PDB file of C-alpha atoms in Angstrom:
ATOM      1  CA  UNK A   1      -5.029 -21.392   9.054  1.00 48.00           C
ATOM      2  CA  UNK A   2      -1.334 -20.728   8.746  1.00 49.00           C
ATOM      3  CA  UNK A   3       0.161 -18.378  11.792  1.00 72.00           C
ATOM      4  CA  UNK A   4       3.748 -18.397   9.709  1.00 91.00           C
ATOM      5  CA  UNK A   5       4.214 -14.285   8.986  1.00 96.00           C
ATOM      6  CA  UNK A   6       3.399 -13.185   5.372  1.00 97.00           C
ATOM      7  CA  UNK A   7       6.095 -10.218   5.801  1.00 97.00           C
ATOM      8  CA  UNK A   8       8.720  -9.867   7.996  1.00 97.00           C
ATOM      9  CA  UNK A   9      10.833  -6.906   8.920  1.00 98.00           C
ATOM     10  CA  UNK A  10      13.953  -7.016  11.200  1.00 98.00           C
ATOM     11  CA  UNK A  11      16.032  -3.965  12.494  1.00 98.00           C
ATOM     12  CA  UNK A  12      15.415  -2.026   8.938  1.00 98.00           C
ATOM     13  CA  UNK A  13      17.317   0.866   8.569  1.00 98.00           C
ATOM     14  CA  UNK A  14      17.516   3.275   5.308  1.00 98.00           C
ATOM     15  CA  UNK A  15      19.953   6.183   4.793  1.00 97.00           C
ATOM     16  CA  UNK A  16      20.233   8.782   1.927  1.00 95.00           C
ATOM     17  CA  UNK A  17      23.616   9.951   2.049  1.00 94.00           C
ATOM     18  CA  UNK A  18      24.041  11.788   5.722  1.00 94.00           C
ATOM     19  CA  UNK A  19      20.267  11.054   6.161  1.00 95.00           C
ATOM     20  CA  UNK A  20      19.258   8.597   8.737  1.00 96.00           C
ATOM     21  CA  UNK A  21      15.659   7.992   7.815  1.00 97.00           C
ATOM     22  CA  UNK A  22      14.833   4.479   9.357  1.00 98.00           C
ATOM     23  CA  UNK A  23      16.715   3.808  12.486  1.00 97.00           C
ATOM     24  CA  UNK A  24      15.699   0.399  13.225  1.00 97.00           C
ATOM     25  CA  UNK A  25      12.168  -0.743  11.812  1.00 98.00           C
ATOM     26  CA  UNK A  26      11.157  -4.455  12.672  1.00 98.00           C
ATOM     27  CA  UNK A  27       7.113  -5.581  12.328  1.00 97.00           C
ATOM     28  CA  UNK A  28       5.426  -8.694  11.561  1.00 97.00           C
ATOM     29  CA  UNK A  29       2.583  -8.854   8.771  1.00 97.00           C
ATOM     30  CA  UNK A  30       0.582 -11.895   9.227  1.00 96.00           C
ATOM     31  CA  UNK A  31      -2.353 -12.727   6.450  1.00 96.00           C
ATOM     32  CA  UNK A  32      -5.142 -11.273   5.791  1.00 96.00           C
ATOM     33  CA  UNK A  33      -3.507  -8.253   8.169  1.00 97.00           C
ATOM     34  CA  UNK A  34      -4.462  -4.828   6.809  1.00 97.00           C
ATOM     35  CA  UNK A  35      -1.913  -2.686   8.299  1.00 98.00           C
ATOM     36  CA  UNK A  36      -1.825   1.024   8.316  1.00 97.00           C
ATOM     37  CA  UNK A  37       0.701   2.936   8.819  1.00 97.00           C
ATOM     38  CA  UNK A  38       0.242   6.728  10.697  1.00 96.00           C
ATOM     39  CA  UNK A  39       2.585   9.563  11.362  1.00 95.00           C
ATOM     40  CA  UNK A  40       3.877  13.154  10.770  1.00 93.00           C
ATOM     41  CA  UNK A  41       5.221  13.468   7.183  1.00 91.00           C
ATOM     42  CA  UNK A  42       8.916  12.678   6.951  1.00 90.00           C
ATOM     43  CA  UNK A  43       8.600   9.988   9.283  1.00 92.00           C
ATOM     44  CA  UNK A  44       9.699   7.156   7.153  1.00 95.00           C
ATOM     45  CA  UNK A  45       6.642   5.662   6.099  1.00 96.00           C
ATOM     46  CA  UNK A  46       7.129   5.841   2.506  1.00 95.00           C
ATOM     47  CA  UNK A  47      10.802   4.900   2.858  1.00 97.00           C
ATOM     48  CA  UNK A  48       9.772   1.636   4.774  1.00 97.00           C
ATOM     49  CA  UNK A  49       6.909   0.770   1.705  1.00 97.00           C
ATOM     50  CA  UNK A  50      10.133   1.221  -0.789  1.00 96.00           C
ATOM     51  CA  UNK A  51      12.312  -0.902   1.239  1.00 97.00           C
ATOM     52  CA  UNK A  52       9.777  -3.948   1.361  1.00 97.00           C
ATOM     53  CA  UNK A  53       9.489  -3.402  -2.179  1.00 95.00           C
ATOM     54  CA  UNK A  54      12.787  -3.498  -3.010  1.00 95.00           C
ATOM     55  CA  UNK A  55      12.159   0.081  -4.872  1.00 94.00           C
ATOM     56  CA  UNK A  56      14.871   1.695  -2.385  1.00 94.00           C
ATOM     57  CA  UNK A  57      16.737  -1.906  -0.534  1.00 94.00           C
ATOM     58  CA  UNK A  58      17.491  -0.999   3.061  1.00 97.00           C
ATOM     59  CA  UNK A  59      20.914   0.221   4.304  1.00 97.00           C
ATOM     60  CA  UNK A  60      20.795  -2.628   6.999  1.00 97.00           C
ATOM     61  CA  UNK A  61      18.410  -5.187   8.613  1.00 97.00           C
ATOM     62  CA  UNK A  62      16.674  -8.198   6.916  1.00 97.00           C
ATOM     63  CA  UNK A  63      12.894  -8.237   5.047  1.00 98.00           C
ATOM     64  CA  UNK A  64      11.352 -11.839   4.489  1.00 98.00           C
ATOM     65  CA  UNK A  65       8.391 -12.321   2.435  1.00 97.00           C
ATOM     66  CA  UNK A  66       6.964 -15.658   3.708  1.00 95.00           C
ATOM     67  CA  UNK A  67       9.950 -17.820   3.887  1.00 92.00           C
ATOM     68  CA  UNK A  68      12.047 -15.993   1.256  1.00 96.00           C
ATOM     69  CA  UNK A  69      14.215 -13.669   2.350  1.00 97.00           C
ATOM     70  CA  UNK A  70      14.020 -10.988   0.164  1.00 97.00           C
ATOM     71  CA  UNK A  71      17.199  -8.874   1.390  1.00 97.00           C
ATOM     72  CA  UNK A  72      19.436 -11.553   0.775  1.00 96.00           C
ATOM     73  CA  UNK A  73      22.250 -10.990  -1.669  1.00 94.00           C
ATOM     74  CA  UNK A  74      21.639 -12.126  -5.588  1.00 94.00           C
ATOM     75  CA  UNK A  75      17.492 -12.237  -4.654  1.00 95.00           C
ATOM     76  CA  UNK A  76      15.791 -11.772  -8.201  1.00 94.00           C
ATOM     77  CA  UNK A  77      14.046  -8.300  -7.602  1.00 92.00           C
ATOM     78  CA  UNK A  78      11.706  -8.500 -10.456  1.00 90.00           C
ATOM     79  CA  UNK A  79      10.391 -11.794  -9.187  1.00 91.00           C
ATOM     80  CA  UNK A  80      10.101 -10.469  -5.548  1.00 94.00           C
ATOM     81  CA  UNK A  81       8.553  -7.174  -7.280  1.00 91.00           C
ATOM     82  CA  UNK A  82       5.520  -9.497  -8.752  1.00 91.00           C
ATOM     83  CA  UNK A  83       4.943 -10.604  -5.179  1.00 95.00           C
ATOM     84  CA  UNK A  84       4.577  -7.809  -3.748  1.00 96.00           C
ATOM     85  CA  UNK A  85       1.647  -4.925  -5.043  1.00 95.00           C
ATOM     86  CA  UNK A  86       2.776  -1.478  -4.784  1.00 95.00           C
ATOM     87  CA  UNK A  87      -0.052   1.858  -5.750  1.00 96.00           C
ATOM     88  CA  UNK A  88       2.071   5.056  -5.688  1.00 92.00           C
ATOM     89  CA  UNK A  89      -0.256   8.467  -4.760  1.00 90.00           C
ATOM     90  CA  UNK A  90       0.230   9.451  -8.426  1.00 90.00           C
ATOM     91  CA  UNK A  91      -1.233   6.551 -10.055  1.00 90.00           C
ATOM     92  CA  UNK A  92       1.877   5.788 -12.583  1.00 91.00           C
ATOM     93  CA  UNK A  93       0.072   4.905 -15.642  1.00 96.00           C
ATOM     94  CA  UNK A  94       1.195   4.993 -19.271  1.00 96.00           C
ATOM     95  CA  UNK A  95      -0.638   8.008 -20.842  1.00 96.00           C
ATOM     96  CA  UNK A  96      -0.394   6.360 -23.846  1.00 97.00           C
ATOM     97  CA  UNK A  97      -2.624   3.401 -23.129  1.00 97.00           C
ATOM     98  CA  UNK A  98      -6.087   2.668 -22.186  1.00 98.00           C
ATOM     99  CA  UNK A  99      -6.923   2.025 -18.877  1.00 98.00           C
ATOM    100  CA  UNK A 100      -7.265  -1.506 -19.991  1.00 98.00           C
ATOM    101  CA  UNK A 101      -3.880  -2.031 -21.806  1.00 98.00           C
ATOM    102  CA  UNK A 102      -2.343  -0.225 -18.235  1.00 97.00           C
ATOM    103  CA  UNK A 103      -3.493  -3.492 -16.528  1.00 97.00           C
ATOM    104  CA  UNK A 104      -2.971  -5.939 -19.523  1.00 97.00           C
ATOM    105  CA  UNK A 105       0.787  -4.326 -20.267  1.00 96.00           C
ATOM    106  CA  UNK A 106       2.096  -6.227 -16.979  1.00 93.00           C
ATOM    107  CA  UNK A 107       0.226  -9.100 -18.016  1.00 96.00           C
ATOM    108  CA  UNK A 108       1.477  -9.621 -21.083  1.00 96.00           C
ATOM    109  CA  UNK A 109       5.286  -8.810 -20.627  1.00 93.00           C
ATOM    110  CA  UNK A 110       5.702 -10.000 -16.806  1.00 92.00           C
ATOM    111  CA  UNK A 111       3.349 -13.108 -16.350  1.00 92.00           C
ATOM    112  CA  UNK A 112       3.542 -13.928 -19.785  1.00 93.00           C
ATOM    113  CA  UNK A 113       0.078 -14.132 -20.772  1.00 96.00           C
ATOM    114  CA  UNK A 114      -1.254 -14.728 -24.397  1.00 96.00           C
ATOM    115  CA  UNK A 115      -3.664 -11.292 -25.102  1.00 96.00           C
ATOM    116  CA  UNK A 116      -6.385 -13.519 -24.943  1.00 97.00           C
ATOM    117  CA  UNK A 117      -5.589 -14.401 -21.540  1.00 97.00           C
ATOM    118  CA  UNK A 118      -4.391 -10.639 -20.331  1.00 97.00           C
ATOM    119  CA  UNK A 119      -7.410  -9.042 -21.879  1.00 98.00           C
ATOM    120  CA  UNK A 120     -10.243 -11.585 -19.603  1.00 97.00           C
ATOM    121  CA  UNK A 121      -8.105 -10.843 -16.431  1.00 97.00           C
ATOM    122  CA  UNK A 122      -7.544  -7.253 -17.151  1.00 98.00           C
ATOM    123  CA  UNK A 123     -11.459  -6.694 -17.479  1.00 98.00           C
ATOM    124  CA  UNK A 124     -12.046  -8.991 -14.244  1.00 97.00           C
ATOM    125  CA  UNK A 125      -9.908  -6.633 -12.519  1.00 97.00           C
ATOM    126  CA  UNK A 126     -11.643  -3.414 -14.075  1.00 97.00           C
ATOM    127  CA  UNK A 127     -14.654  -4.896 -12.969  1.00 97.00           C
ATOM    128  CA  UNK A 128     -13.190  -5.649  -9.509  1.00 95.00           C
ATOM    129  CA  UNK A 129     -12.610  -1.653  -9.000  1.00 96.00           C
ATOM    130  CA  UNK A 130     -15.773  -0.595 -10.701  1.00 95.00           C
ATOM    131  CA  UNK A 131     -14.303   0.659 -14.063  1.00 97.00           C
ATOM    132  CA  UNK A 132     -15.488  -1.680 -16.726  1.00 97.00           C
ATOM    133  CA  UNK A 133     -17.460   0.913 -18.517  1.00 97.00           C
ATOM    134  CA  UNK A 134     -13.884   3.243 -18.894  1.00 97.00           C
ATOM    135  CA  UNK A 135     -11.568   0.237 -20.109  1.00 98.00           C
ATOM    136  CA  UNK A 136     -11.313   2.198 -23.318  1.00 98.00           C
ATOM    137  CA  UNK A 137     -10.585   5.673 -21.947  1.00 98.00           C
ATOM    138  CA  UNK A 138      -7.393   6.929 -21.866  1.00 98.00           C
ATOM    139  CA  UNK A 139      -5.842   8.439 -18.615  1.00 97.00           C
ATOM    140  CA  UNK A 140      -6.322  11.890 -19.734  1.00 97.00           C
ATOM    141  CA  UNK A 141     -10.416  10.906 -19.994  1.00 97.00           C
ATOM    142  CA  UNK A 142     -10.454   9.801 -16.229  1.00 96.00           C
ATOM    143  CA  UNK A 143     -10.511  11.575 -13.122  1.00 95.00           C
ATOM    144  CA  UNK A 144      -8.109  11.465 -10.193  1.00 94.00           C
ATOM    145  CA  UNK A 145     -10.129   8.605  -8.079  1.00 95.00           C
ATOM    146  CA  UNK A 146     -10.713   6.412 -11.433  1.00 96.00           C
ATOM    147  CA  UNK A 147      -7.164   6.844 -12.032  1.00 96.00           C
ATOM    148  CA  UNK A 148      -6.092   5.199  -8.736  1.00 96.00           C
ATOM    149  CA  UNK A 149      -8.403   2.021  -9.077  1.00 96.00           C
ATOM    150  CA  UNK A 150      -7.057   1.713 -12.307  1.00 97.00           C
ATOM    151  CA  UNK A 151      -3.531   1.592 -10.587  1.00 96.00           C
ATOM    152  CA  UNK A 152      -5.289  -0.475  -8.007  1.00 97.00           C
ATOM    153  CA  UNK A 153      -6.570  -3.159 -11.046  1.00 97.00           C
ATOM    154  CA  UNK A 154      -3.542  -3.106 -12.492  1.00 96.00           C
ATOM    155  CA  UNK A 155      -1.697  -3.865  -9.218  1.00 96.00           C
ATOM    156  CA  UNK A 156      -4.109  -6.767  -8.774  1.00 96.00           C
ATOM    157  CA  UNK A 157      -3.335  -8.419 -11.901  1.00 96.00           C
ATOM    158  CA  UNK A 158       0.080  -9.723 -11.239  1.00 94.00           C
ATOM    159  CA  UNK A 159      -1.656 -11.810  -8.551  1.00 94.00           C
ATOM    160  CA  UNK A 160      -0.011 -10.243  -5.279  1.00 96.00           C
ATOM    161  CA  UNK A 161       0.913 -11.466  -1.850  1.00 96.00           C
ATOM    162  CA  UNK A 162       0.542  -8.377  -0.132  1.00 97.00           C
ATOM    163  CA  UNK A 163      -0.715  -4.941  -1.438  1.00 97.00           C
ATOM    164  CA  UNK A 164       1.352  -1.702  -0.508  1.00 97.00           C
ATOM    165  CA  UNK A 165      -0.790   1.784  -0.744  1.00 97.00           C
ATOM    166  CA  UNK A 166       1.829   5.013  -0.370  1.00 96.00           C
ATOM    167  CA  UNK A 167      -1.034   7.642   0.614  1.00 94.00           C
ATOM    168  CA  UNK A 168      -3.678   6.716  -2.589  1.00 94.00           C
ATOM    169  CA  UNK A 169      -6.117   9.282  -1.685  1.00 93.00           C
ATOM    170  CA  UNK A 170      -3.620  12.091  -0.948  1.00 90.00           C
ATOM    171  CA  UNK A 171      -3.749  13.623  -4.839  1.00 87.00           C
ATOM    172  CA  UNK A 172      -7.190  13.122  -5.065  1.00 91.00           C
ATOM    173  CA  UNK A 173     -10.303  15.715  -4.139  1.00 88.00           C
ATOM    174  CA  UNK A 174     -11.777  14.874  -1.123  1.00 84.00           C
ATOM    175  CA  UNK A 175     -15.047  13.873  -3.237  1.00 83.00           C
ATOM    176  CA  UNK A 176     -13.166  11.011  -4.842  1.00 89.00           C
ATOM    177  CA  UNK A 177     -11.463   9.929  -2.027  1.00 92.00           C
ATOM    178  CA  UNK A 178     -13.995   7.310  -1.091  1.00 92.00           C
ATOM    179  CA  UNK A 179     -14.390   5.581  -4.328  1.00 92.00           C
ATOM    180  CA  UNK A 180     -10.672   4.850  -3.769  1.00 95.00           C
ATOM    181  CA  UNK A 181     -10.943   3.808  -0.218  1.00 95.00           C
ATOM    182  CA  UNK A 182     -14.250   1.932  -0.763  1.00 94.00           C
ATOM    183  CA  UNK A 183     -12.213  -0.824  -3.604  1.00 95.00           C
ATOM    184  CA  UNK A 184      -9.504  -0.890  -0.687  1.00 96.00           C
ATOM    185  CA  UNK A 185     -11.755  -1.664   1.881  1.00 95.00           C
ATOM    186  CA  UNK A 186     -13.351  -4.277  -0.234  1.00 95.00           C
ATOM    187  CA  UNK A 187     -10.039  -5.996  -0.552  1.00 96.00           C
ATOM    188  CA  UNK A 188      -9.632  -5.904   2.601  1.00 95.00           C
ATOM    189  CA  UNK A 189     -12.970  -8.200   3.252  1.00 94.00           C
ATOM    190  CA  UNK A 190     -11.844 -10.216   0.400  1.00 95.00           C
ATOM    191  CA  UNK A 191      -8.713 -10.733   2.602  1.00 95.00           C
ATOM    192  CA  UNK A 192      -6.278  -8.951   0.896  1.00 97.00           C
ATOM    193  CA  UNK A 193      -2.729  -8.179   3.435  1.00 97.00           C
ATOM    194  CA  UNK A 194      -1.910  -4.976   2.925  1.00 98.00           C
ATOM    195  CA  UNK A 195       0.485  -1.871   4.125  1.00 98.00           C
ATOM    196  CA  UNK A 196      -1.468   1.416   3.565  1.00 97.00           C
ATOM    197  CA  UNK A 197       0.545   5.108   4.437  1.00 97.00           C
ATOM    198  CA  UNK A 198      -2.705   7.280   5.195  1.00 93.00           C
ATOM    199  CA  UNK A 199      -3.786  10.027   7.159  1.00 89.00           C
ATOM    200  CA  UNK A 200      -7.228   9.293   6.862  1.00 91.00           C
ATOM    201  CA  UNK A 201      -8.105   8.388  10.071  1.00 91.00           C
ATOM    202  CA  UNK A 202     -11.880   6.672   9.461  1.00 90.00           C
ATOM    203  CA  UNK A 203     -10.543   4.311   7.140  1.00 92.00           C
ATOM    204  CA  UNK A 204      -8.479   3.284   9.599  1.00 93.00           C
ATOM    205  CA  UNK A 205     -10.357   2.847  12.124  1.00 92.00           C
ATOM    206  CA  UNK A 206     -12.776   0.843   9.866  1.00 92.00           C
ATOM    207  CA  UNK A 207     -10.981  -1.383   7.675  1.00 94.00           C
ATOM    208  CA  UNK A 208      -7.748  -1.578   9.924  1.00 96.00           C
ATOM    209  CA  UNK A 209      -6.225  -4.673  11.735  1.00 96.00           C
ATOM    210  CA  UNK A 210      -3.357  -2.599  13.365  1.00 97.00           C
ATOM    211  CA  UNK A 211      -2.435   0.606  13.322  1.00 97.00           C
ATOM    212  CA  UNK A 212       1.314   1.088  13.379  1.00 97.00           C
ATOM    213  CA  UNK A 213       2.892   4.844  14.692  1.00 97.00           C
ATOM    214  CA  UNK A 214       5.409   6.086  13.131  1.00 97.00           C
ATOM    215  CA  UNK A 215       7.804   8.802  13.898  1.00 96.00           C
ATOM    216  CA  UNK A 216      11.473  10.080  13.663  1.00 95.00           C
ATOM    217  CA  UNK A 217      12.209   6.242  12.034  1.00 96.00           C
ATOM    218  CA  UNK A 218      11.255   4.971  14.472  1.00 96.00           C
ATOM    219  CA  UNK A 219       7.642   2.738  15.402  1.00 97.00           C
ATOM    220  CA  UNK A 220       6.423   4.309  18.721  1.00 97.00           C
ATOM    221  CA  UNK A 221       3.338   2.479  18.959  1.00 97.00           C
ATOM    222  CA  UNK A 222       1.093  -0.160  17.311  1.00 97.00           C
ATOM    223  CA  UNK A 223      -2.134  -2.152  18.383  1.00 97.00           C
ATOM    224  CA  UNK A 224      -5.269  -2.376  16.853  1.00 97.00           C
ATOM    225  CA  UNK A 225      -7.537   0.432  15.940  1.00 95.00           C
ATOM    226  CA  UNK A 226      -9.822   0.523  19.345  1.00 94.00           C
ATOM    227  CA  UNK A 227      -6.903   0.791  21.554  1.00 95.00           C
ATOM    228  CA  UNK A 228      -4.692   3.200  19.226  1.00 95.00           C
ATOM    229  CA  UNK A 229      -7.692   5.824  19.313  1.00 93.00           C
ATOM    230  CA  UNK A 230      -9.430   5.319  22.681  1.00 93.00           C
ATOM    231  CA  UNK A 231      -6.507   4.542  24.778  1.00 94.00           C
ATOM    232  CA  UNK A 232      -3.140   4.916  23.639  1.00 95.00           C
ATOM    233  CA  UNK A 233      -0.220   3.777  25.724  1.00 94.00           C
ATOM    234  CA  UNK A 234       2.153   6.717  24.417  1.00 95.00           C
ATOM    235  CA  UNK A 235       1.173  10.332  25.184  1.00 94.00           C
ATOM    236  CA  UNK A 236       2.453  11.532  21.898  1.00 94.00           C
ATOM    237  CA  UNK A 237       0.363   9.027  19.572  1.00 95.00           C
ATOM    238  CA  UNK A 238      -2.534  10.649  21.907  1.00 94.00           C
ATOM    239  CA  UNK A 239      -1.359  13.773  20.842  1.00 94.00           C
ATOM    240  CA  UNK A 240      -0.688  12.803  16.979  1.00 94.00           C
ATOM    241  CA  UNK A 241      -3.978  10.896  16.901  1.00 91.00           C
ATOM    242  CA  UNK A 242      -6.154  13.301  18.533  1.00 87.00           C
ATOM    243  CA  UNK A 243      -4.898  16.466  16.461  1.00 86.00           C
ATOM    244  CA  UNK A 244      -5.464  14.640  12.999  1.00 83.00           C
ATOM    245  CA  UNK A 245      -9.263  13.149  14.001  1.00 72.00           C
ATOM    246  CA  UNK A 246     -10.635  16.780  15.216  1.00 69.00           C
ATOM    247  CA  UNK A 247      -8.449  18.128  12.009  1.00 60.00           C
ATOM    248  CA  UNK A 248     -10.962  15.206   9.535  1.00 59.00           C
ATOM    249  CA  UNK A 249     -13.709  15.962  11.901  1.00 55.00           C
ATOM    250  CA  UNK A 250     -13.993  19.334  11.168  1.00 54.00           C
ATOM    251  CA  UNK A 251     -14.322  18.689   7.996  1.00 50.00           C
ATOM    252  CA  UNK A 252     -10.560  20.148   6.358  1.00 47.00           C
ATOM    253  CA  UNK A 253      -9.354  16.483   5.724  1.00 44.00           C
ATOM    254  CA  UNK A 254      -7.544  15.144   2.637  1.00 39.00           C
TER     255      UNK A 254
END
């Protein structure tokens, strides 16, 4: 099994005008890693997903995806973009289509598939995320959490390297939350790598490789789940860690 880095991030910094949002971000991905990301909001952790995505480029520092650096001047976008999954916390589908022409419309256009072609993968993937039986219902017909593993399918389609999740399960009611993180968890078995912004704290402690802390733009801390939560080397991910597990434990969670 390979040990080369699926992702790599060196020195990443992102600025919005006078805004200094990353301030020097570098973290290694390996395969198979599922990597979430934890913090106080306006931290950076949604910034850094856009960066590796290319969505926002960083202001400075260097982003490899396996041996391509991806940063690099004159780097086709699009073609990194197909690489690289991204599911936003407000699903992004087309009203206007089916759940099953959201997934084949990428299909079709990007990867050039015949309809014949899109429509078998599409329905793998709906079957992949447990939605099958709504390929013919329109956004507007689906809740929140069968919105999101339609994003998720559709994600899934253009055949991804790694999987980026920007807080799925923070527009959703608590009582679809798990539907969501249970197809996410799955992928993880399957050995999906992926970057997930959450705040909920069980999946991560369950389905995690790593948990990296985030705050100010800045990484604090990082290490897998057993030693982020039980012993911390940095008092304030204690303090950050601690404070959002009695907040989900008492039951007022996302």
């Amino acid at each position: 099994m390979t040990t080369d880095p699926i992702l790599r991030l060196e020195n990443v910094h992102k600025s919005f005008g006078e805004t200094h949002v990353l301030k020097g971000v570098s973290l290694t991905i390996q395969p198979r890693d599922v990597v979430v990301l934890v913090g106080p909001s306006g931290t950076g952790k949604s910034t850094l997903l856009r960066c590796i995505n290319l969505l926002s480029p960083p202001t400075q520092g260097k982003i490899w995806l396996e041996e391509q650096e991806i940063t690099a001047p004159g780097v086709n976008q699009d073609k990194v973009r197909q690489r690289i999954g991204m599911v936003f916390q407000d699903f992004n589908l087309f009203t206007h289509l089916t759940a099953l022409g959201n997934v084949m419309v990428g299909l079709t256009r990007v990867r050039k598939m015949n309809k014949k072609e899109a429509y078998d993968l599409a329905m793998l993937e709906l079957d992949r995320v447990g939605l099958v039986d709504r390929a013919d219902h329109y956004p507007a017909q689906l809740s929140g959490g069968q919105k999101q593993r339609v994003a998720i399918a559709r994600a899934l389609g253009m055949d991804p390297h790694v999987m980026l999740f920007d807080e799925p399960t923070s527009a959703l009611d608590p009582e679809l939350t798990g539907e969501v993180l249970e197809v996410m968890q799955q992928l993880g078995q399957e050995g999906m790598t992926m970057m997930v912004v959450s705040h909920e704290m069980g999946f991560a402690r369950r389905v995690a490789s790593r948990i990296v802390f985030m705050e100010g733009g800045y990484i604090v801390e990082e290490g897998p789940p057993d030693q982020m939560f039980d012993a911390p080397r940095n008092e304030r991910t204690r303090e950050f860690l601690n404070k959002i597990s009695s907040f989900e434990d008492n039951g007022q969670g996302e």
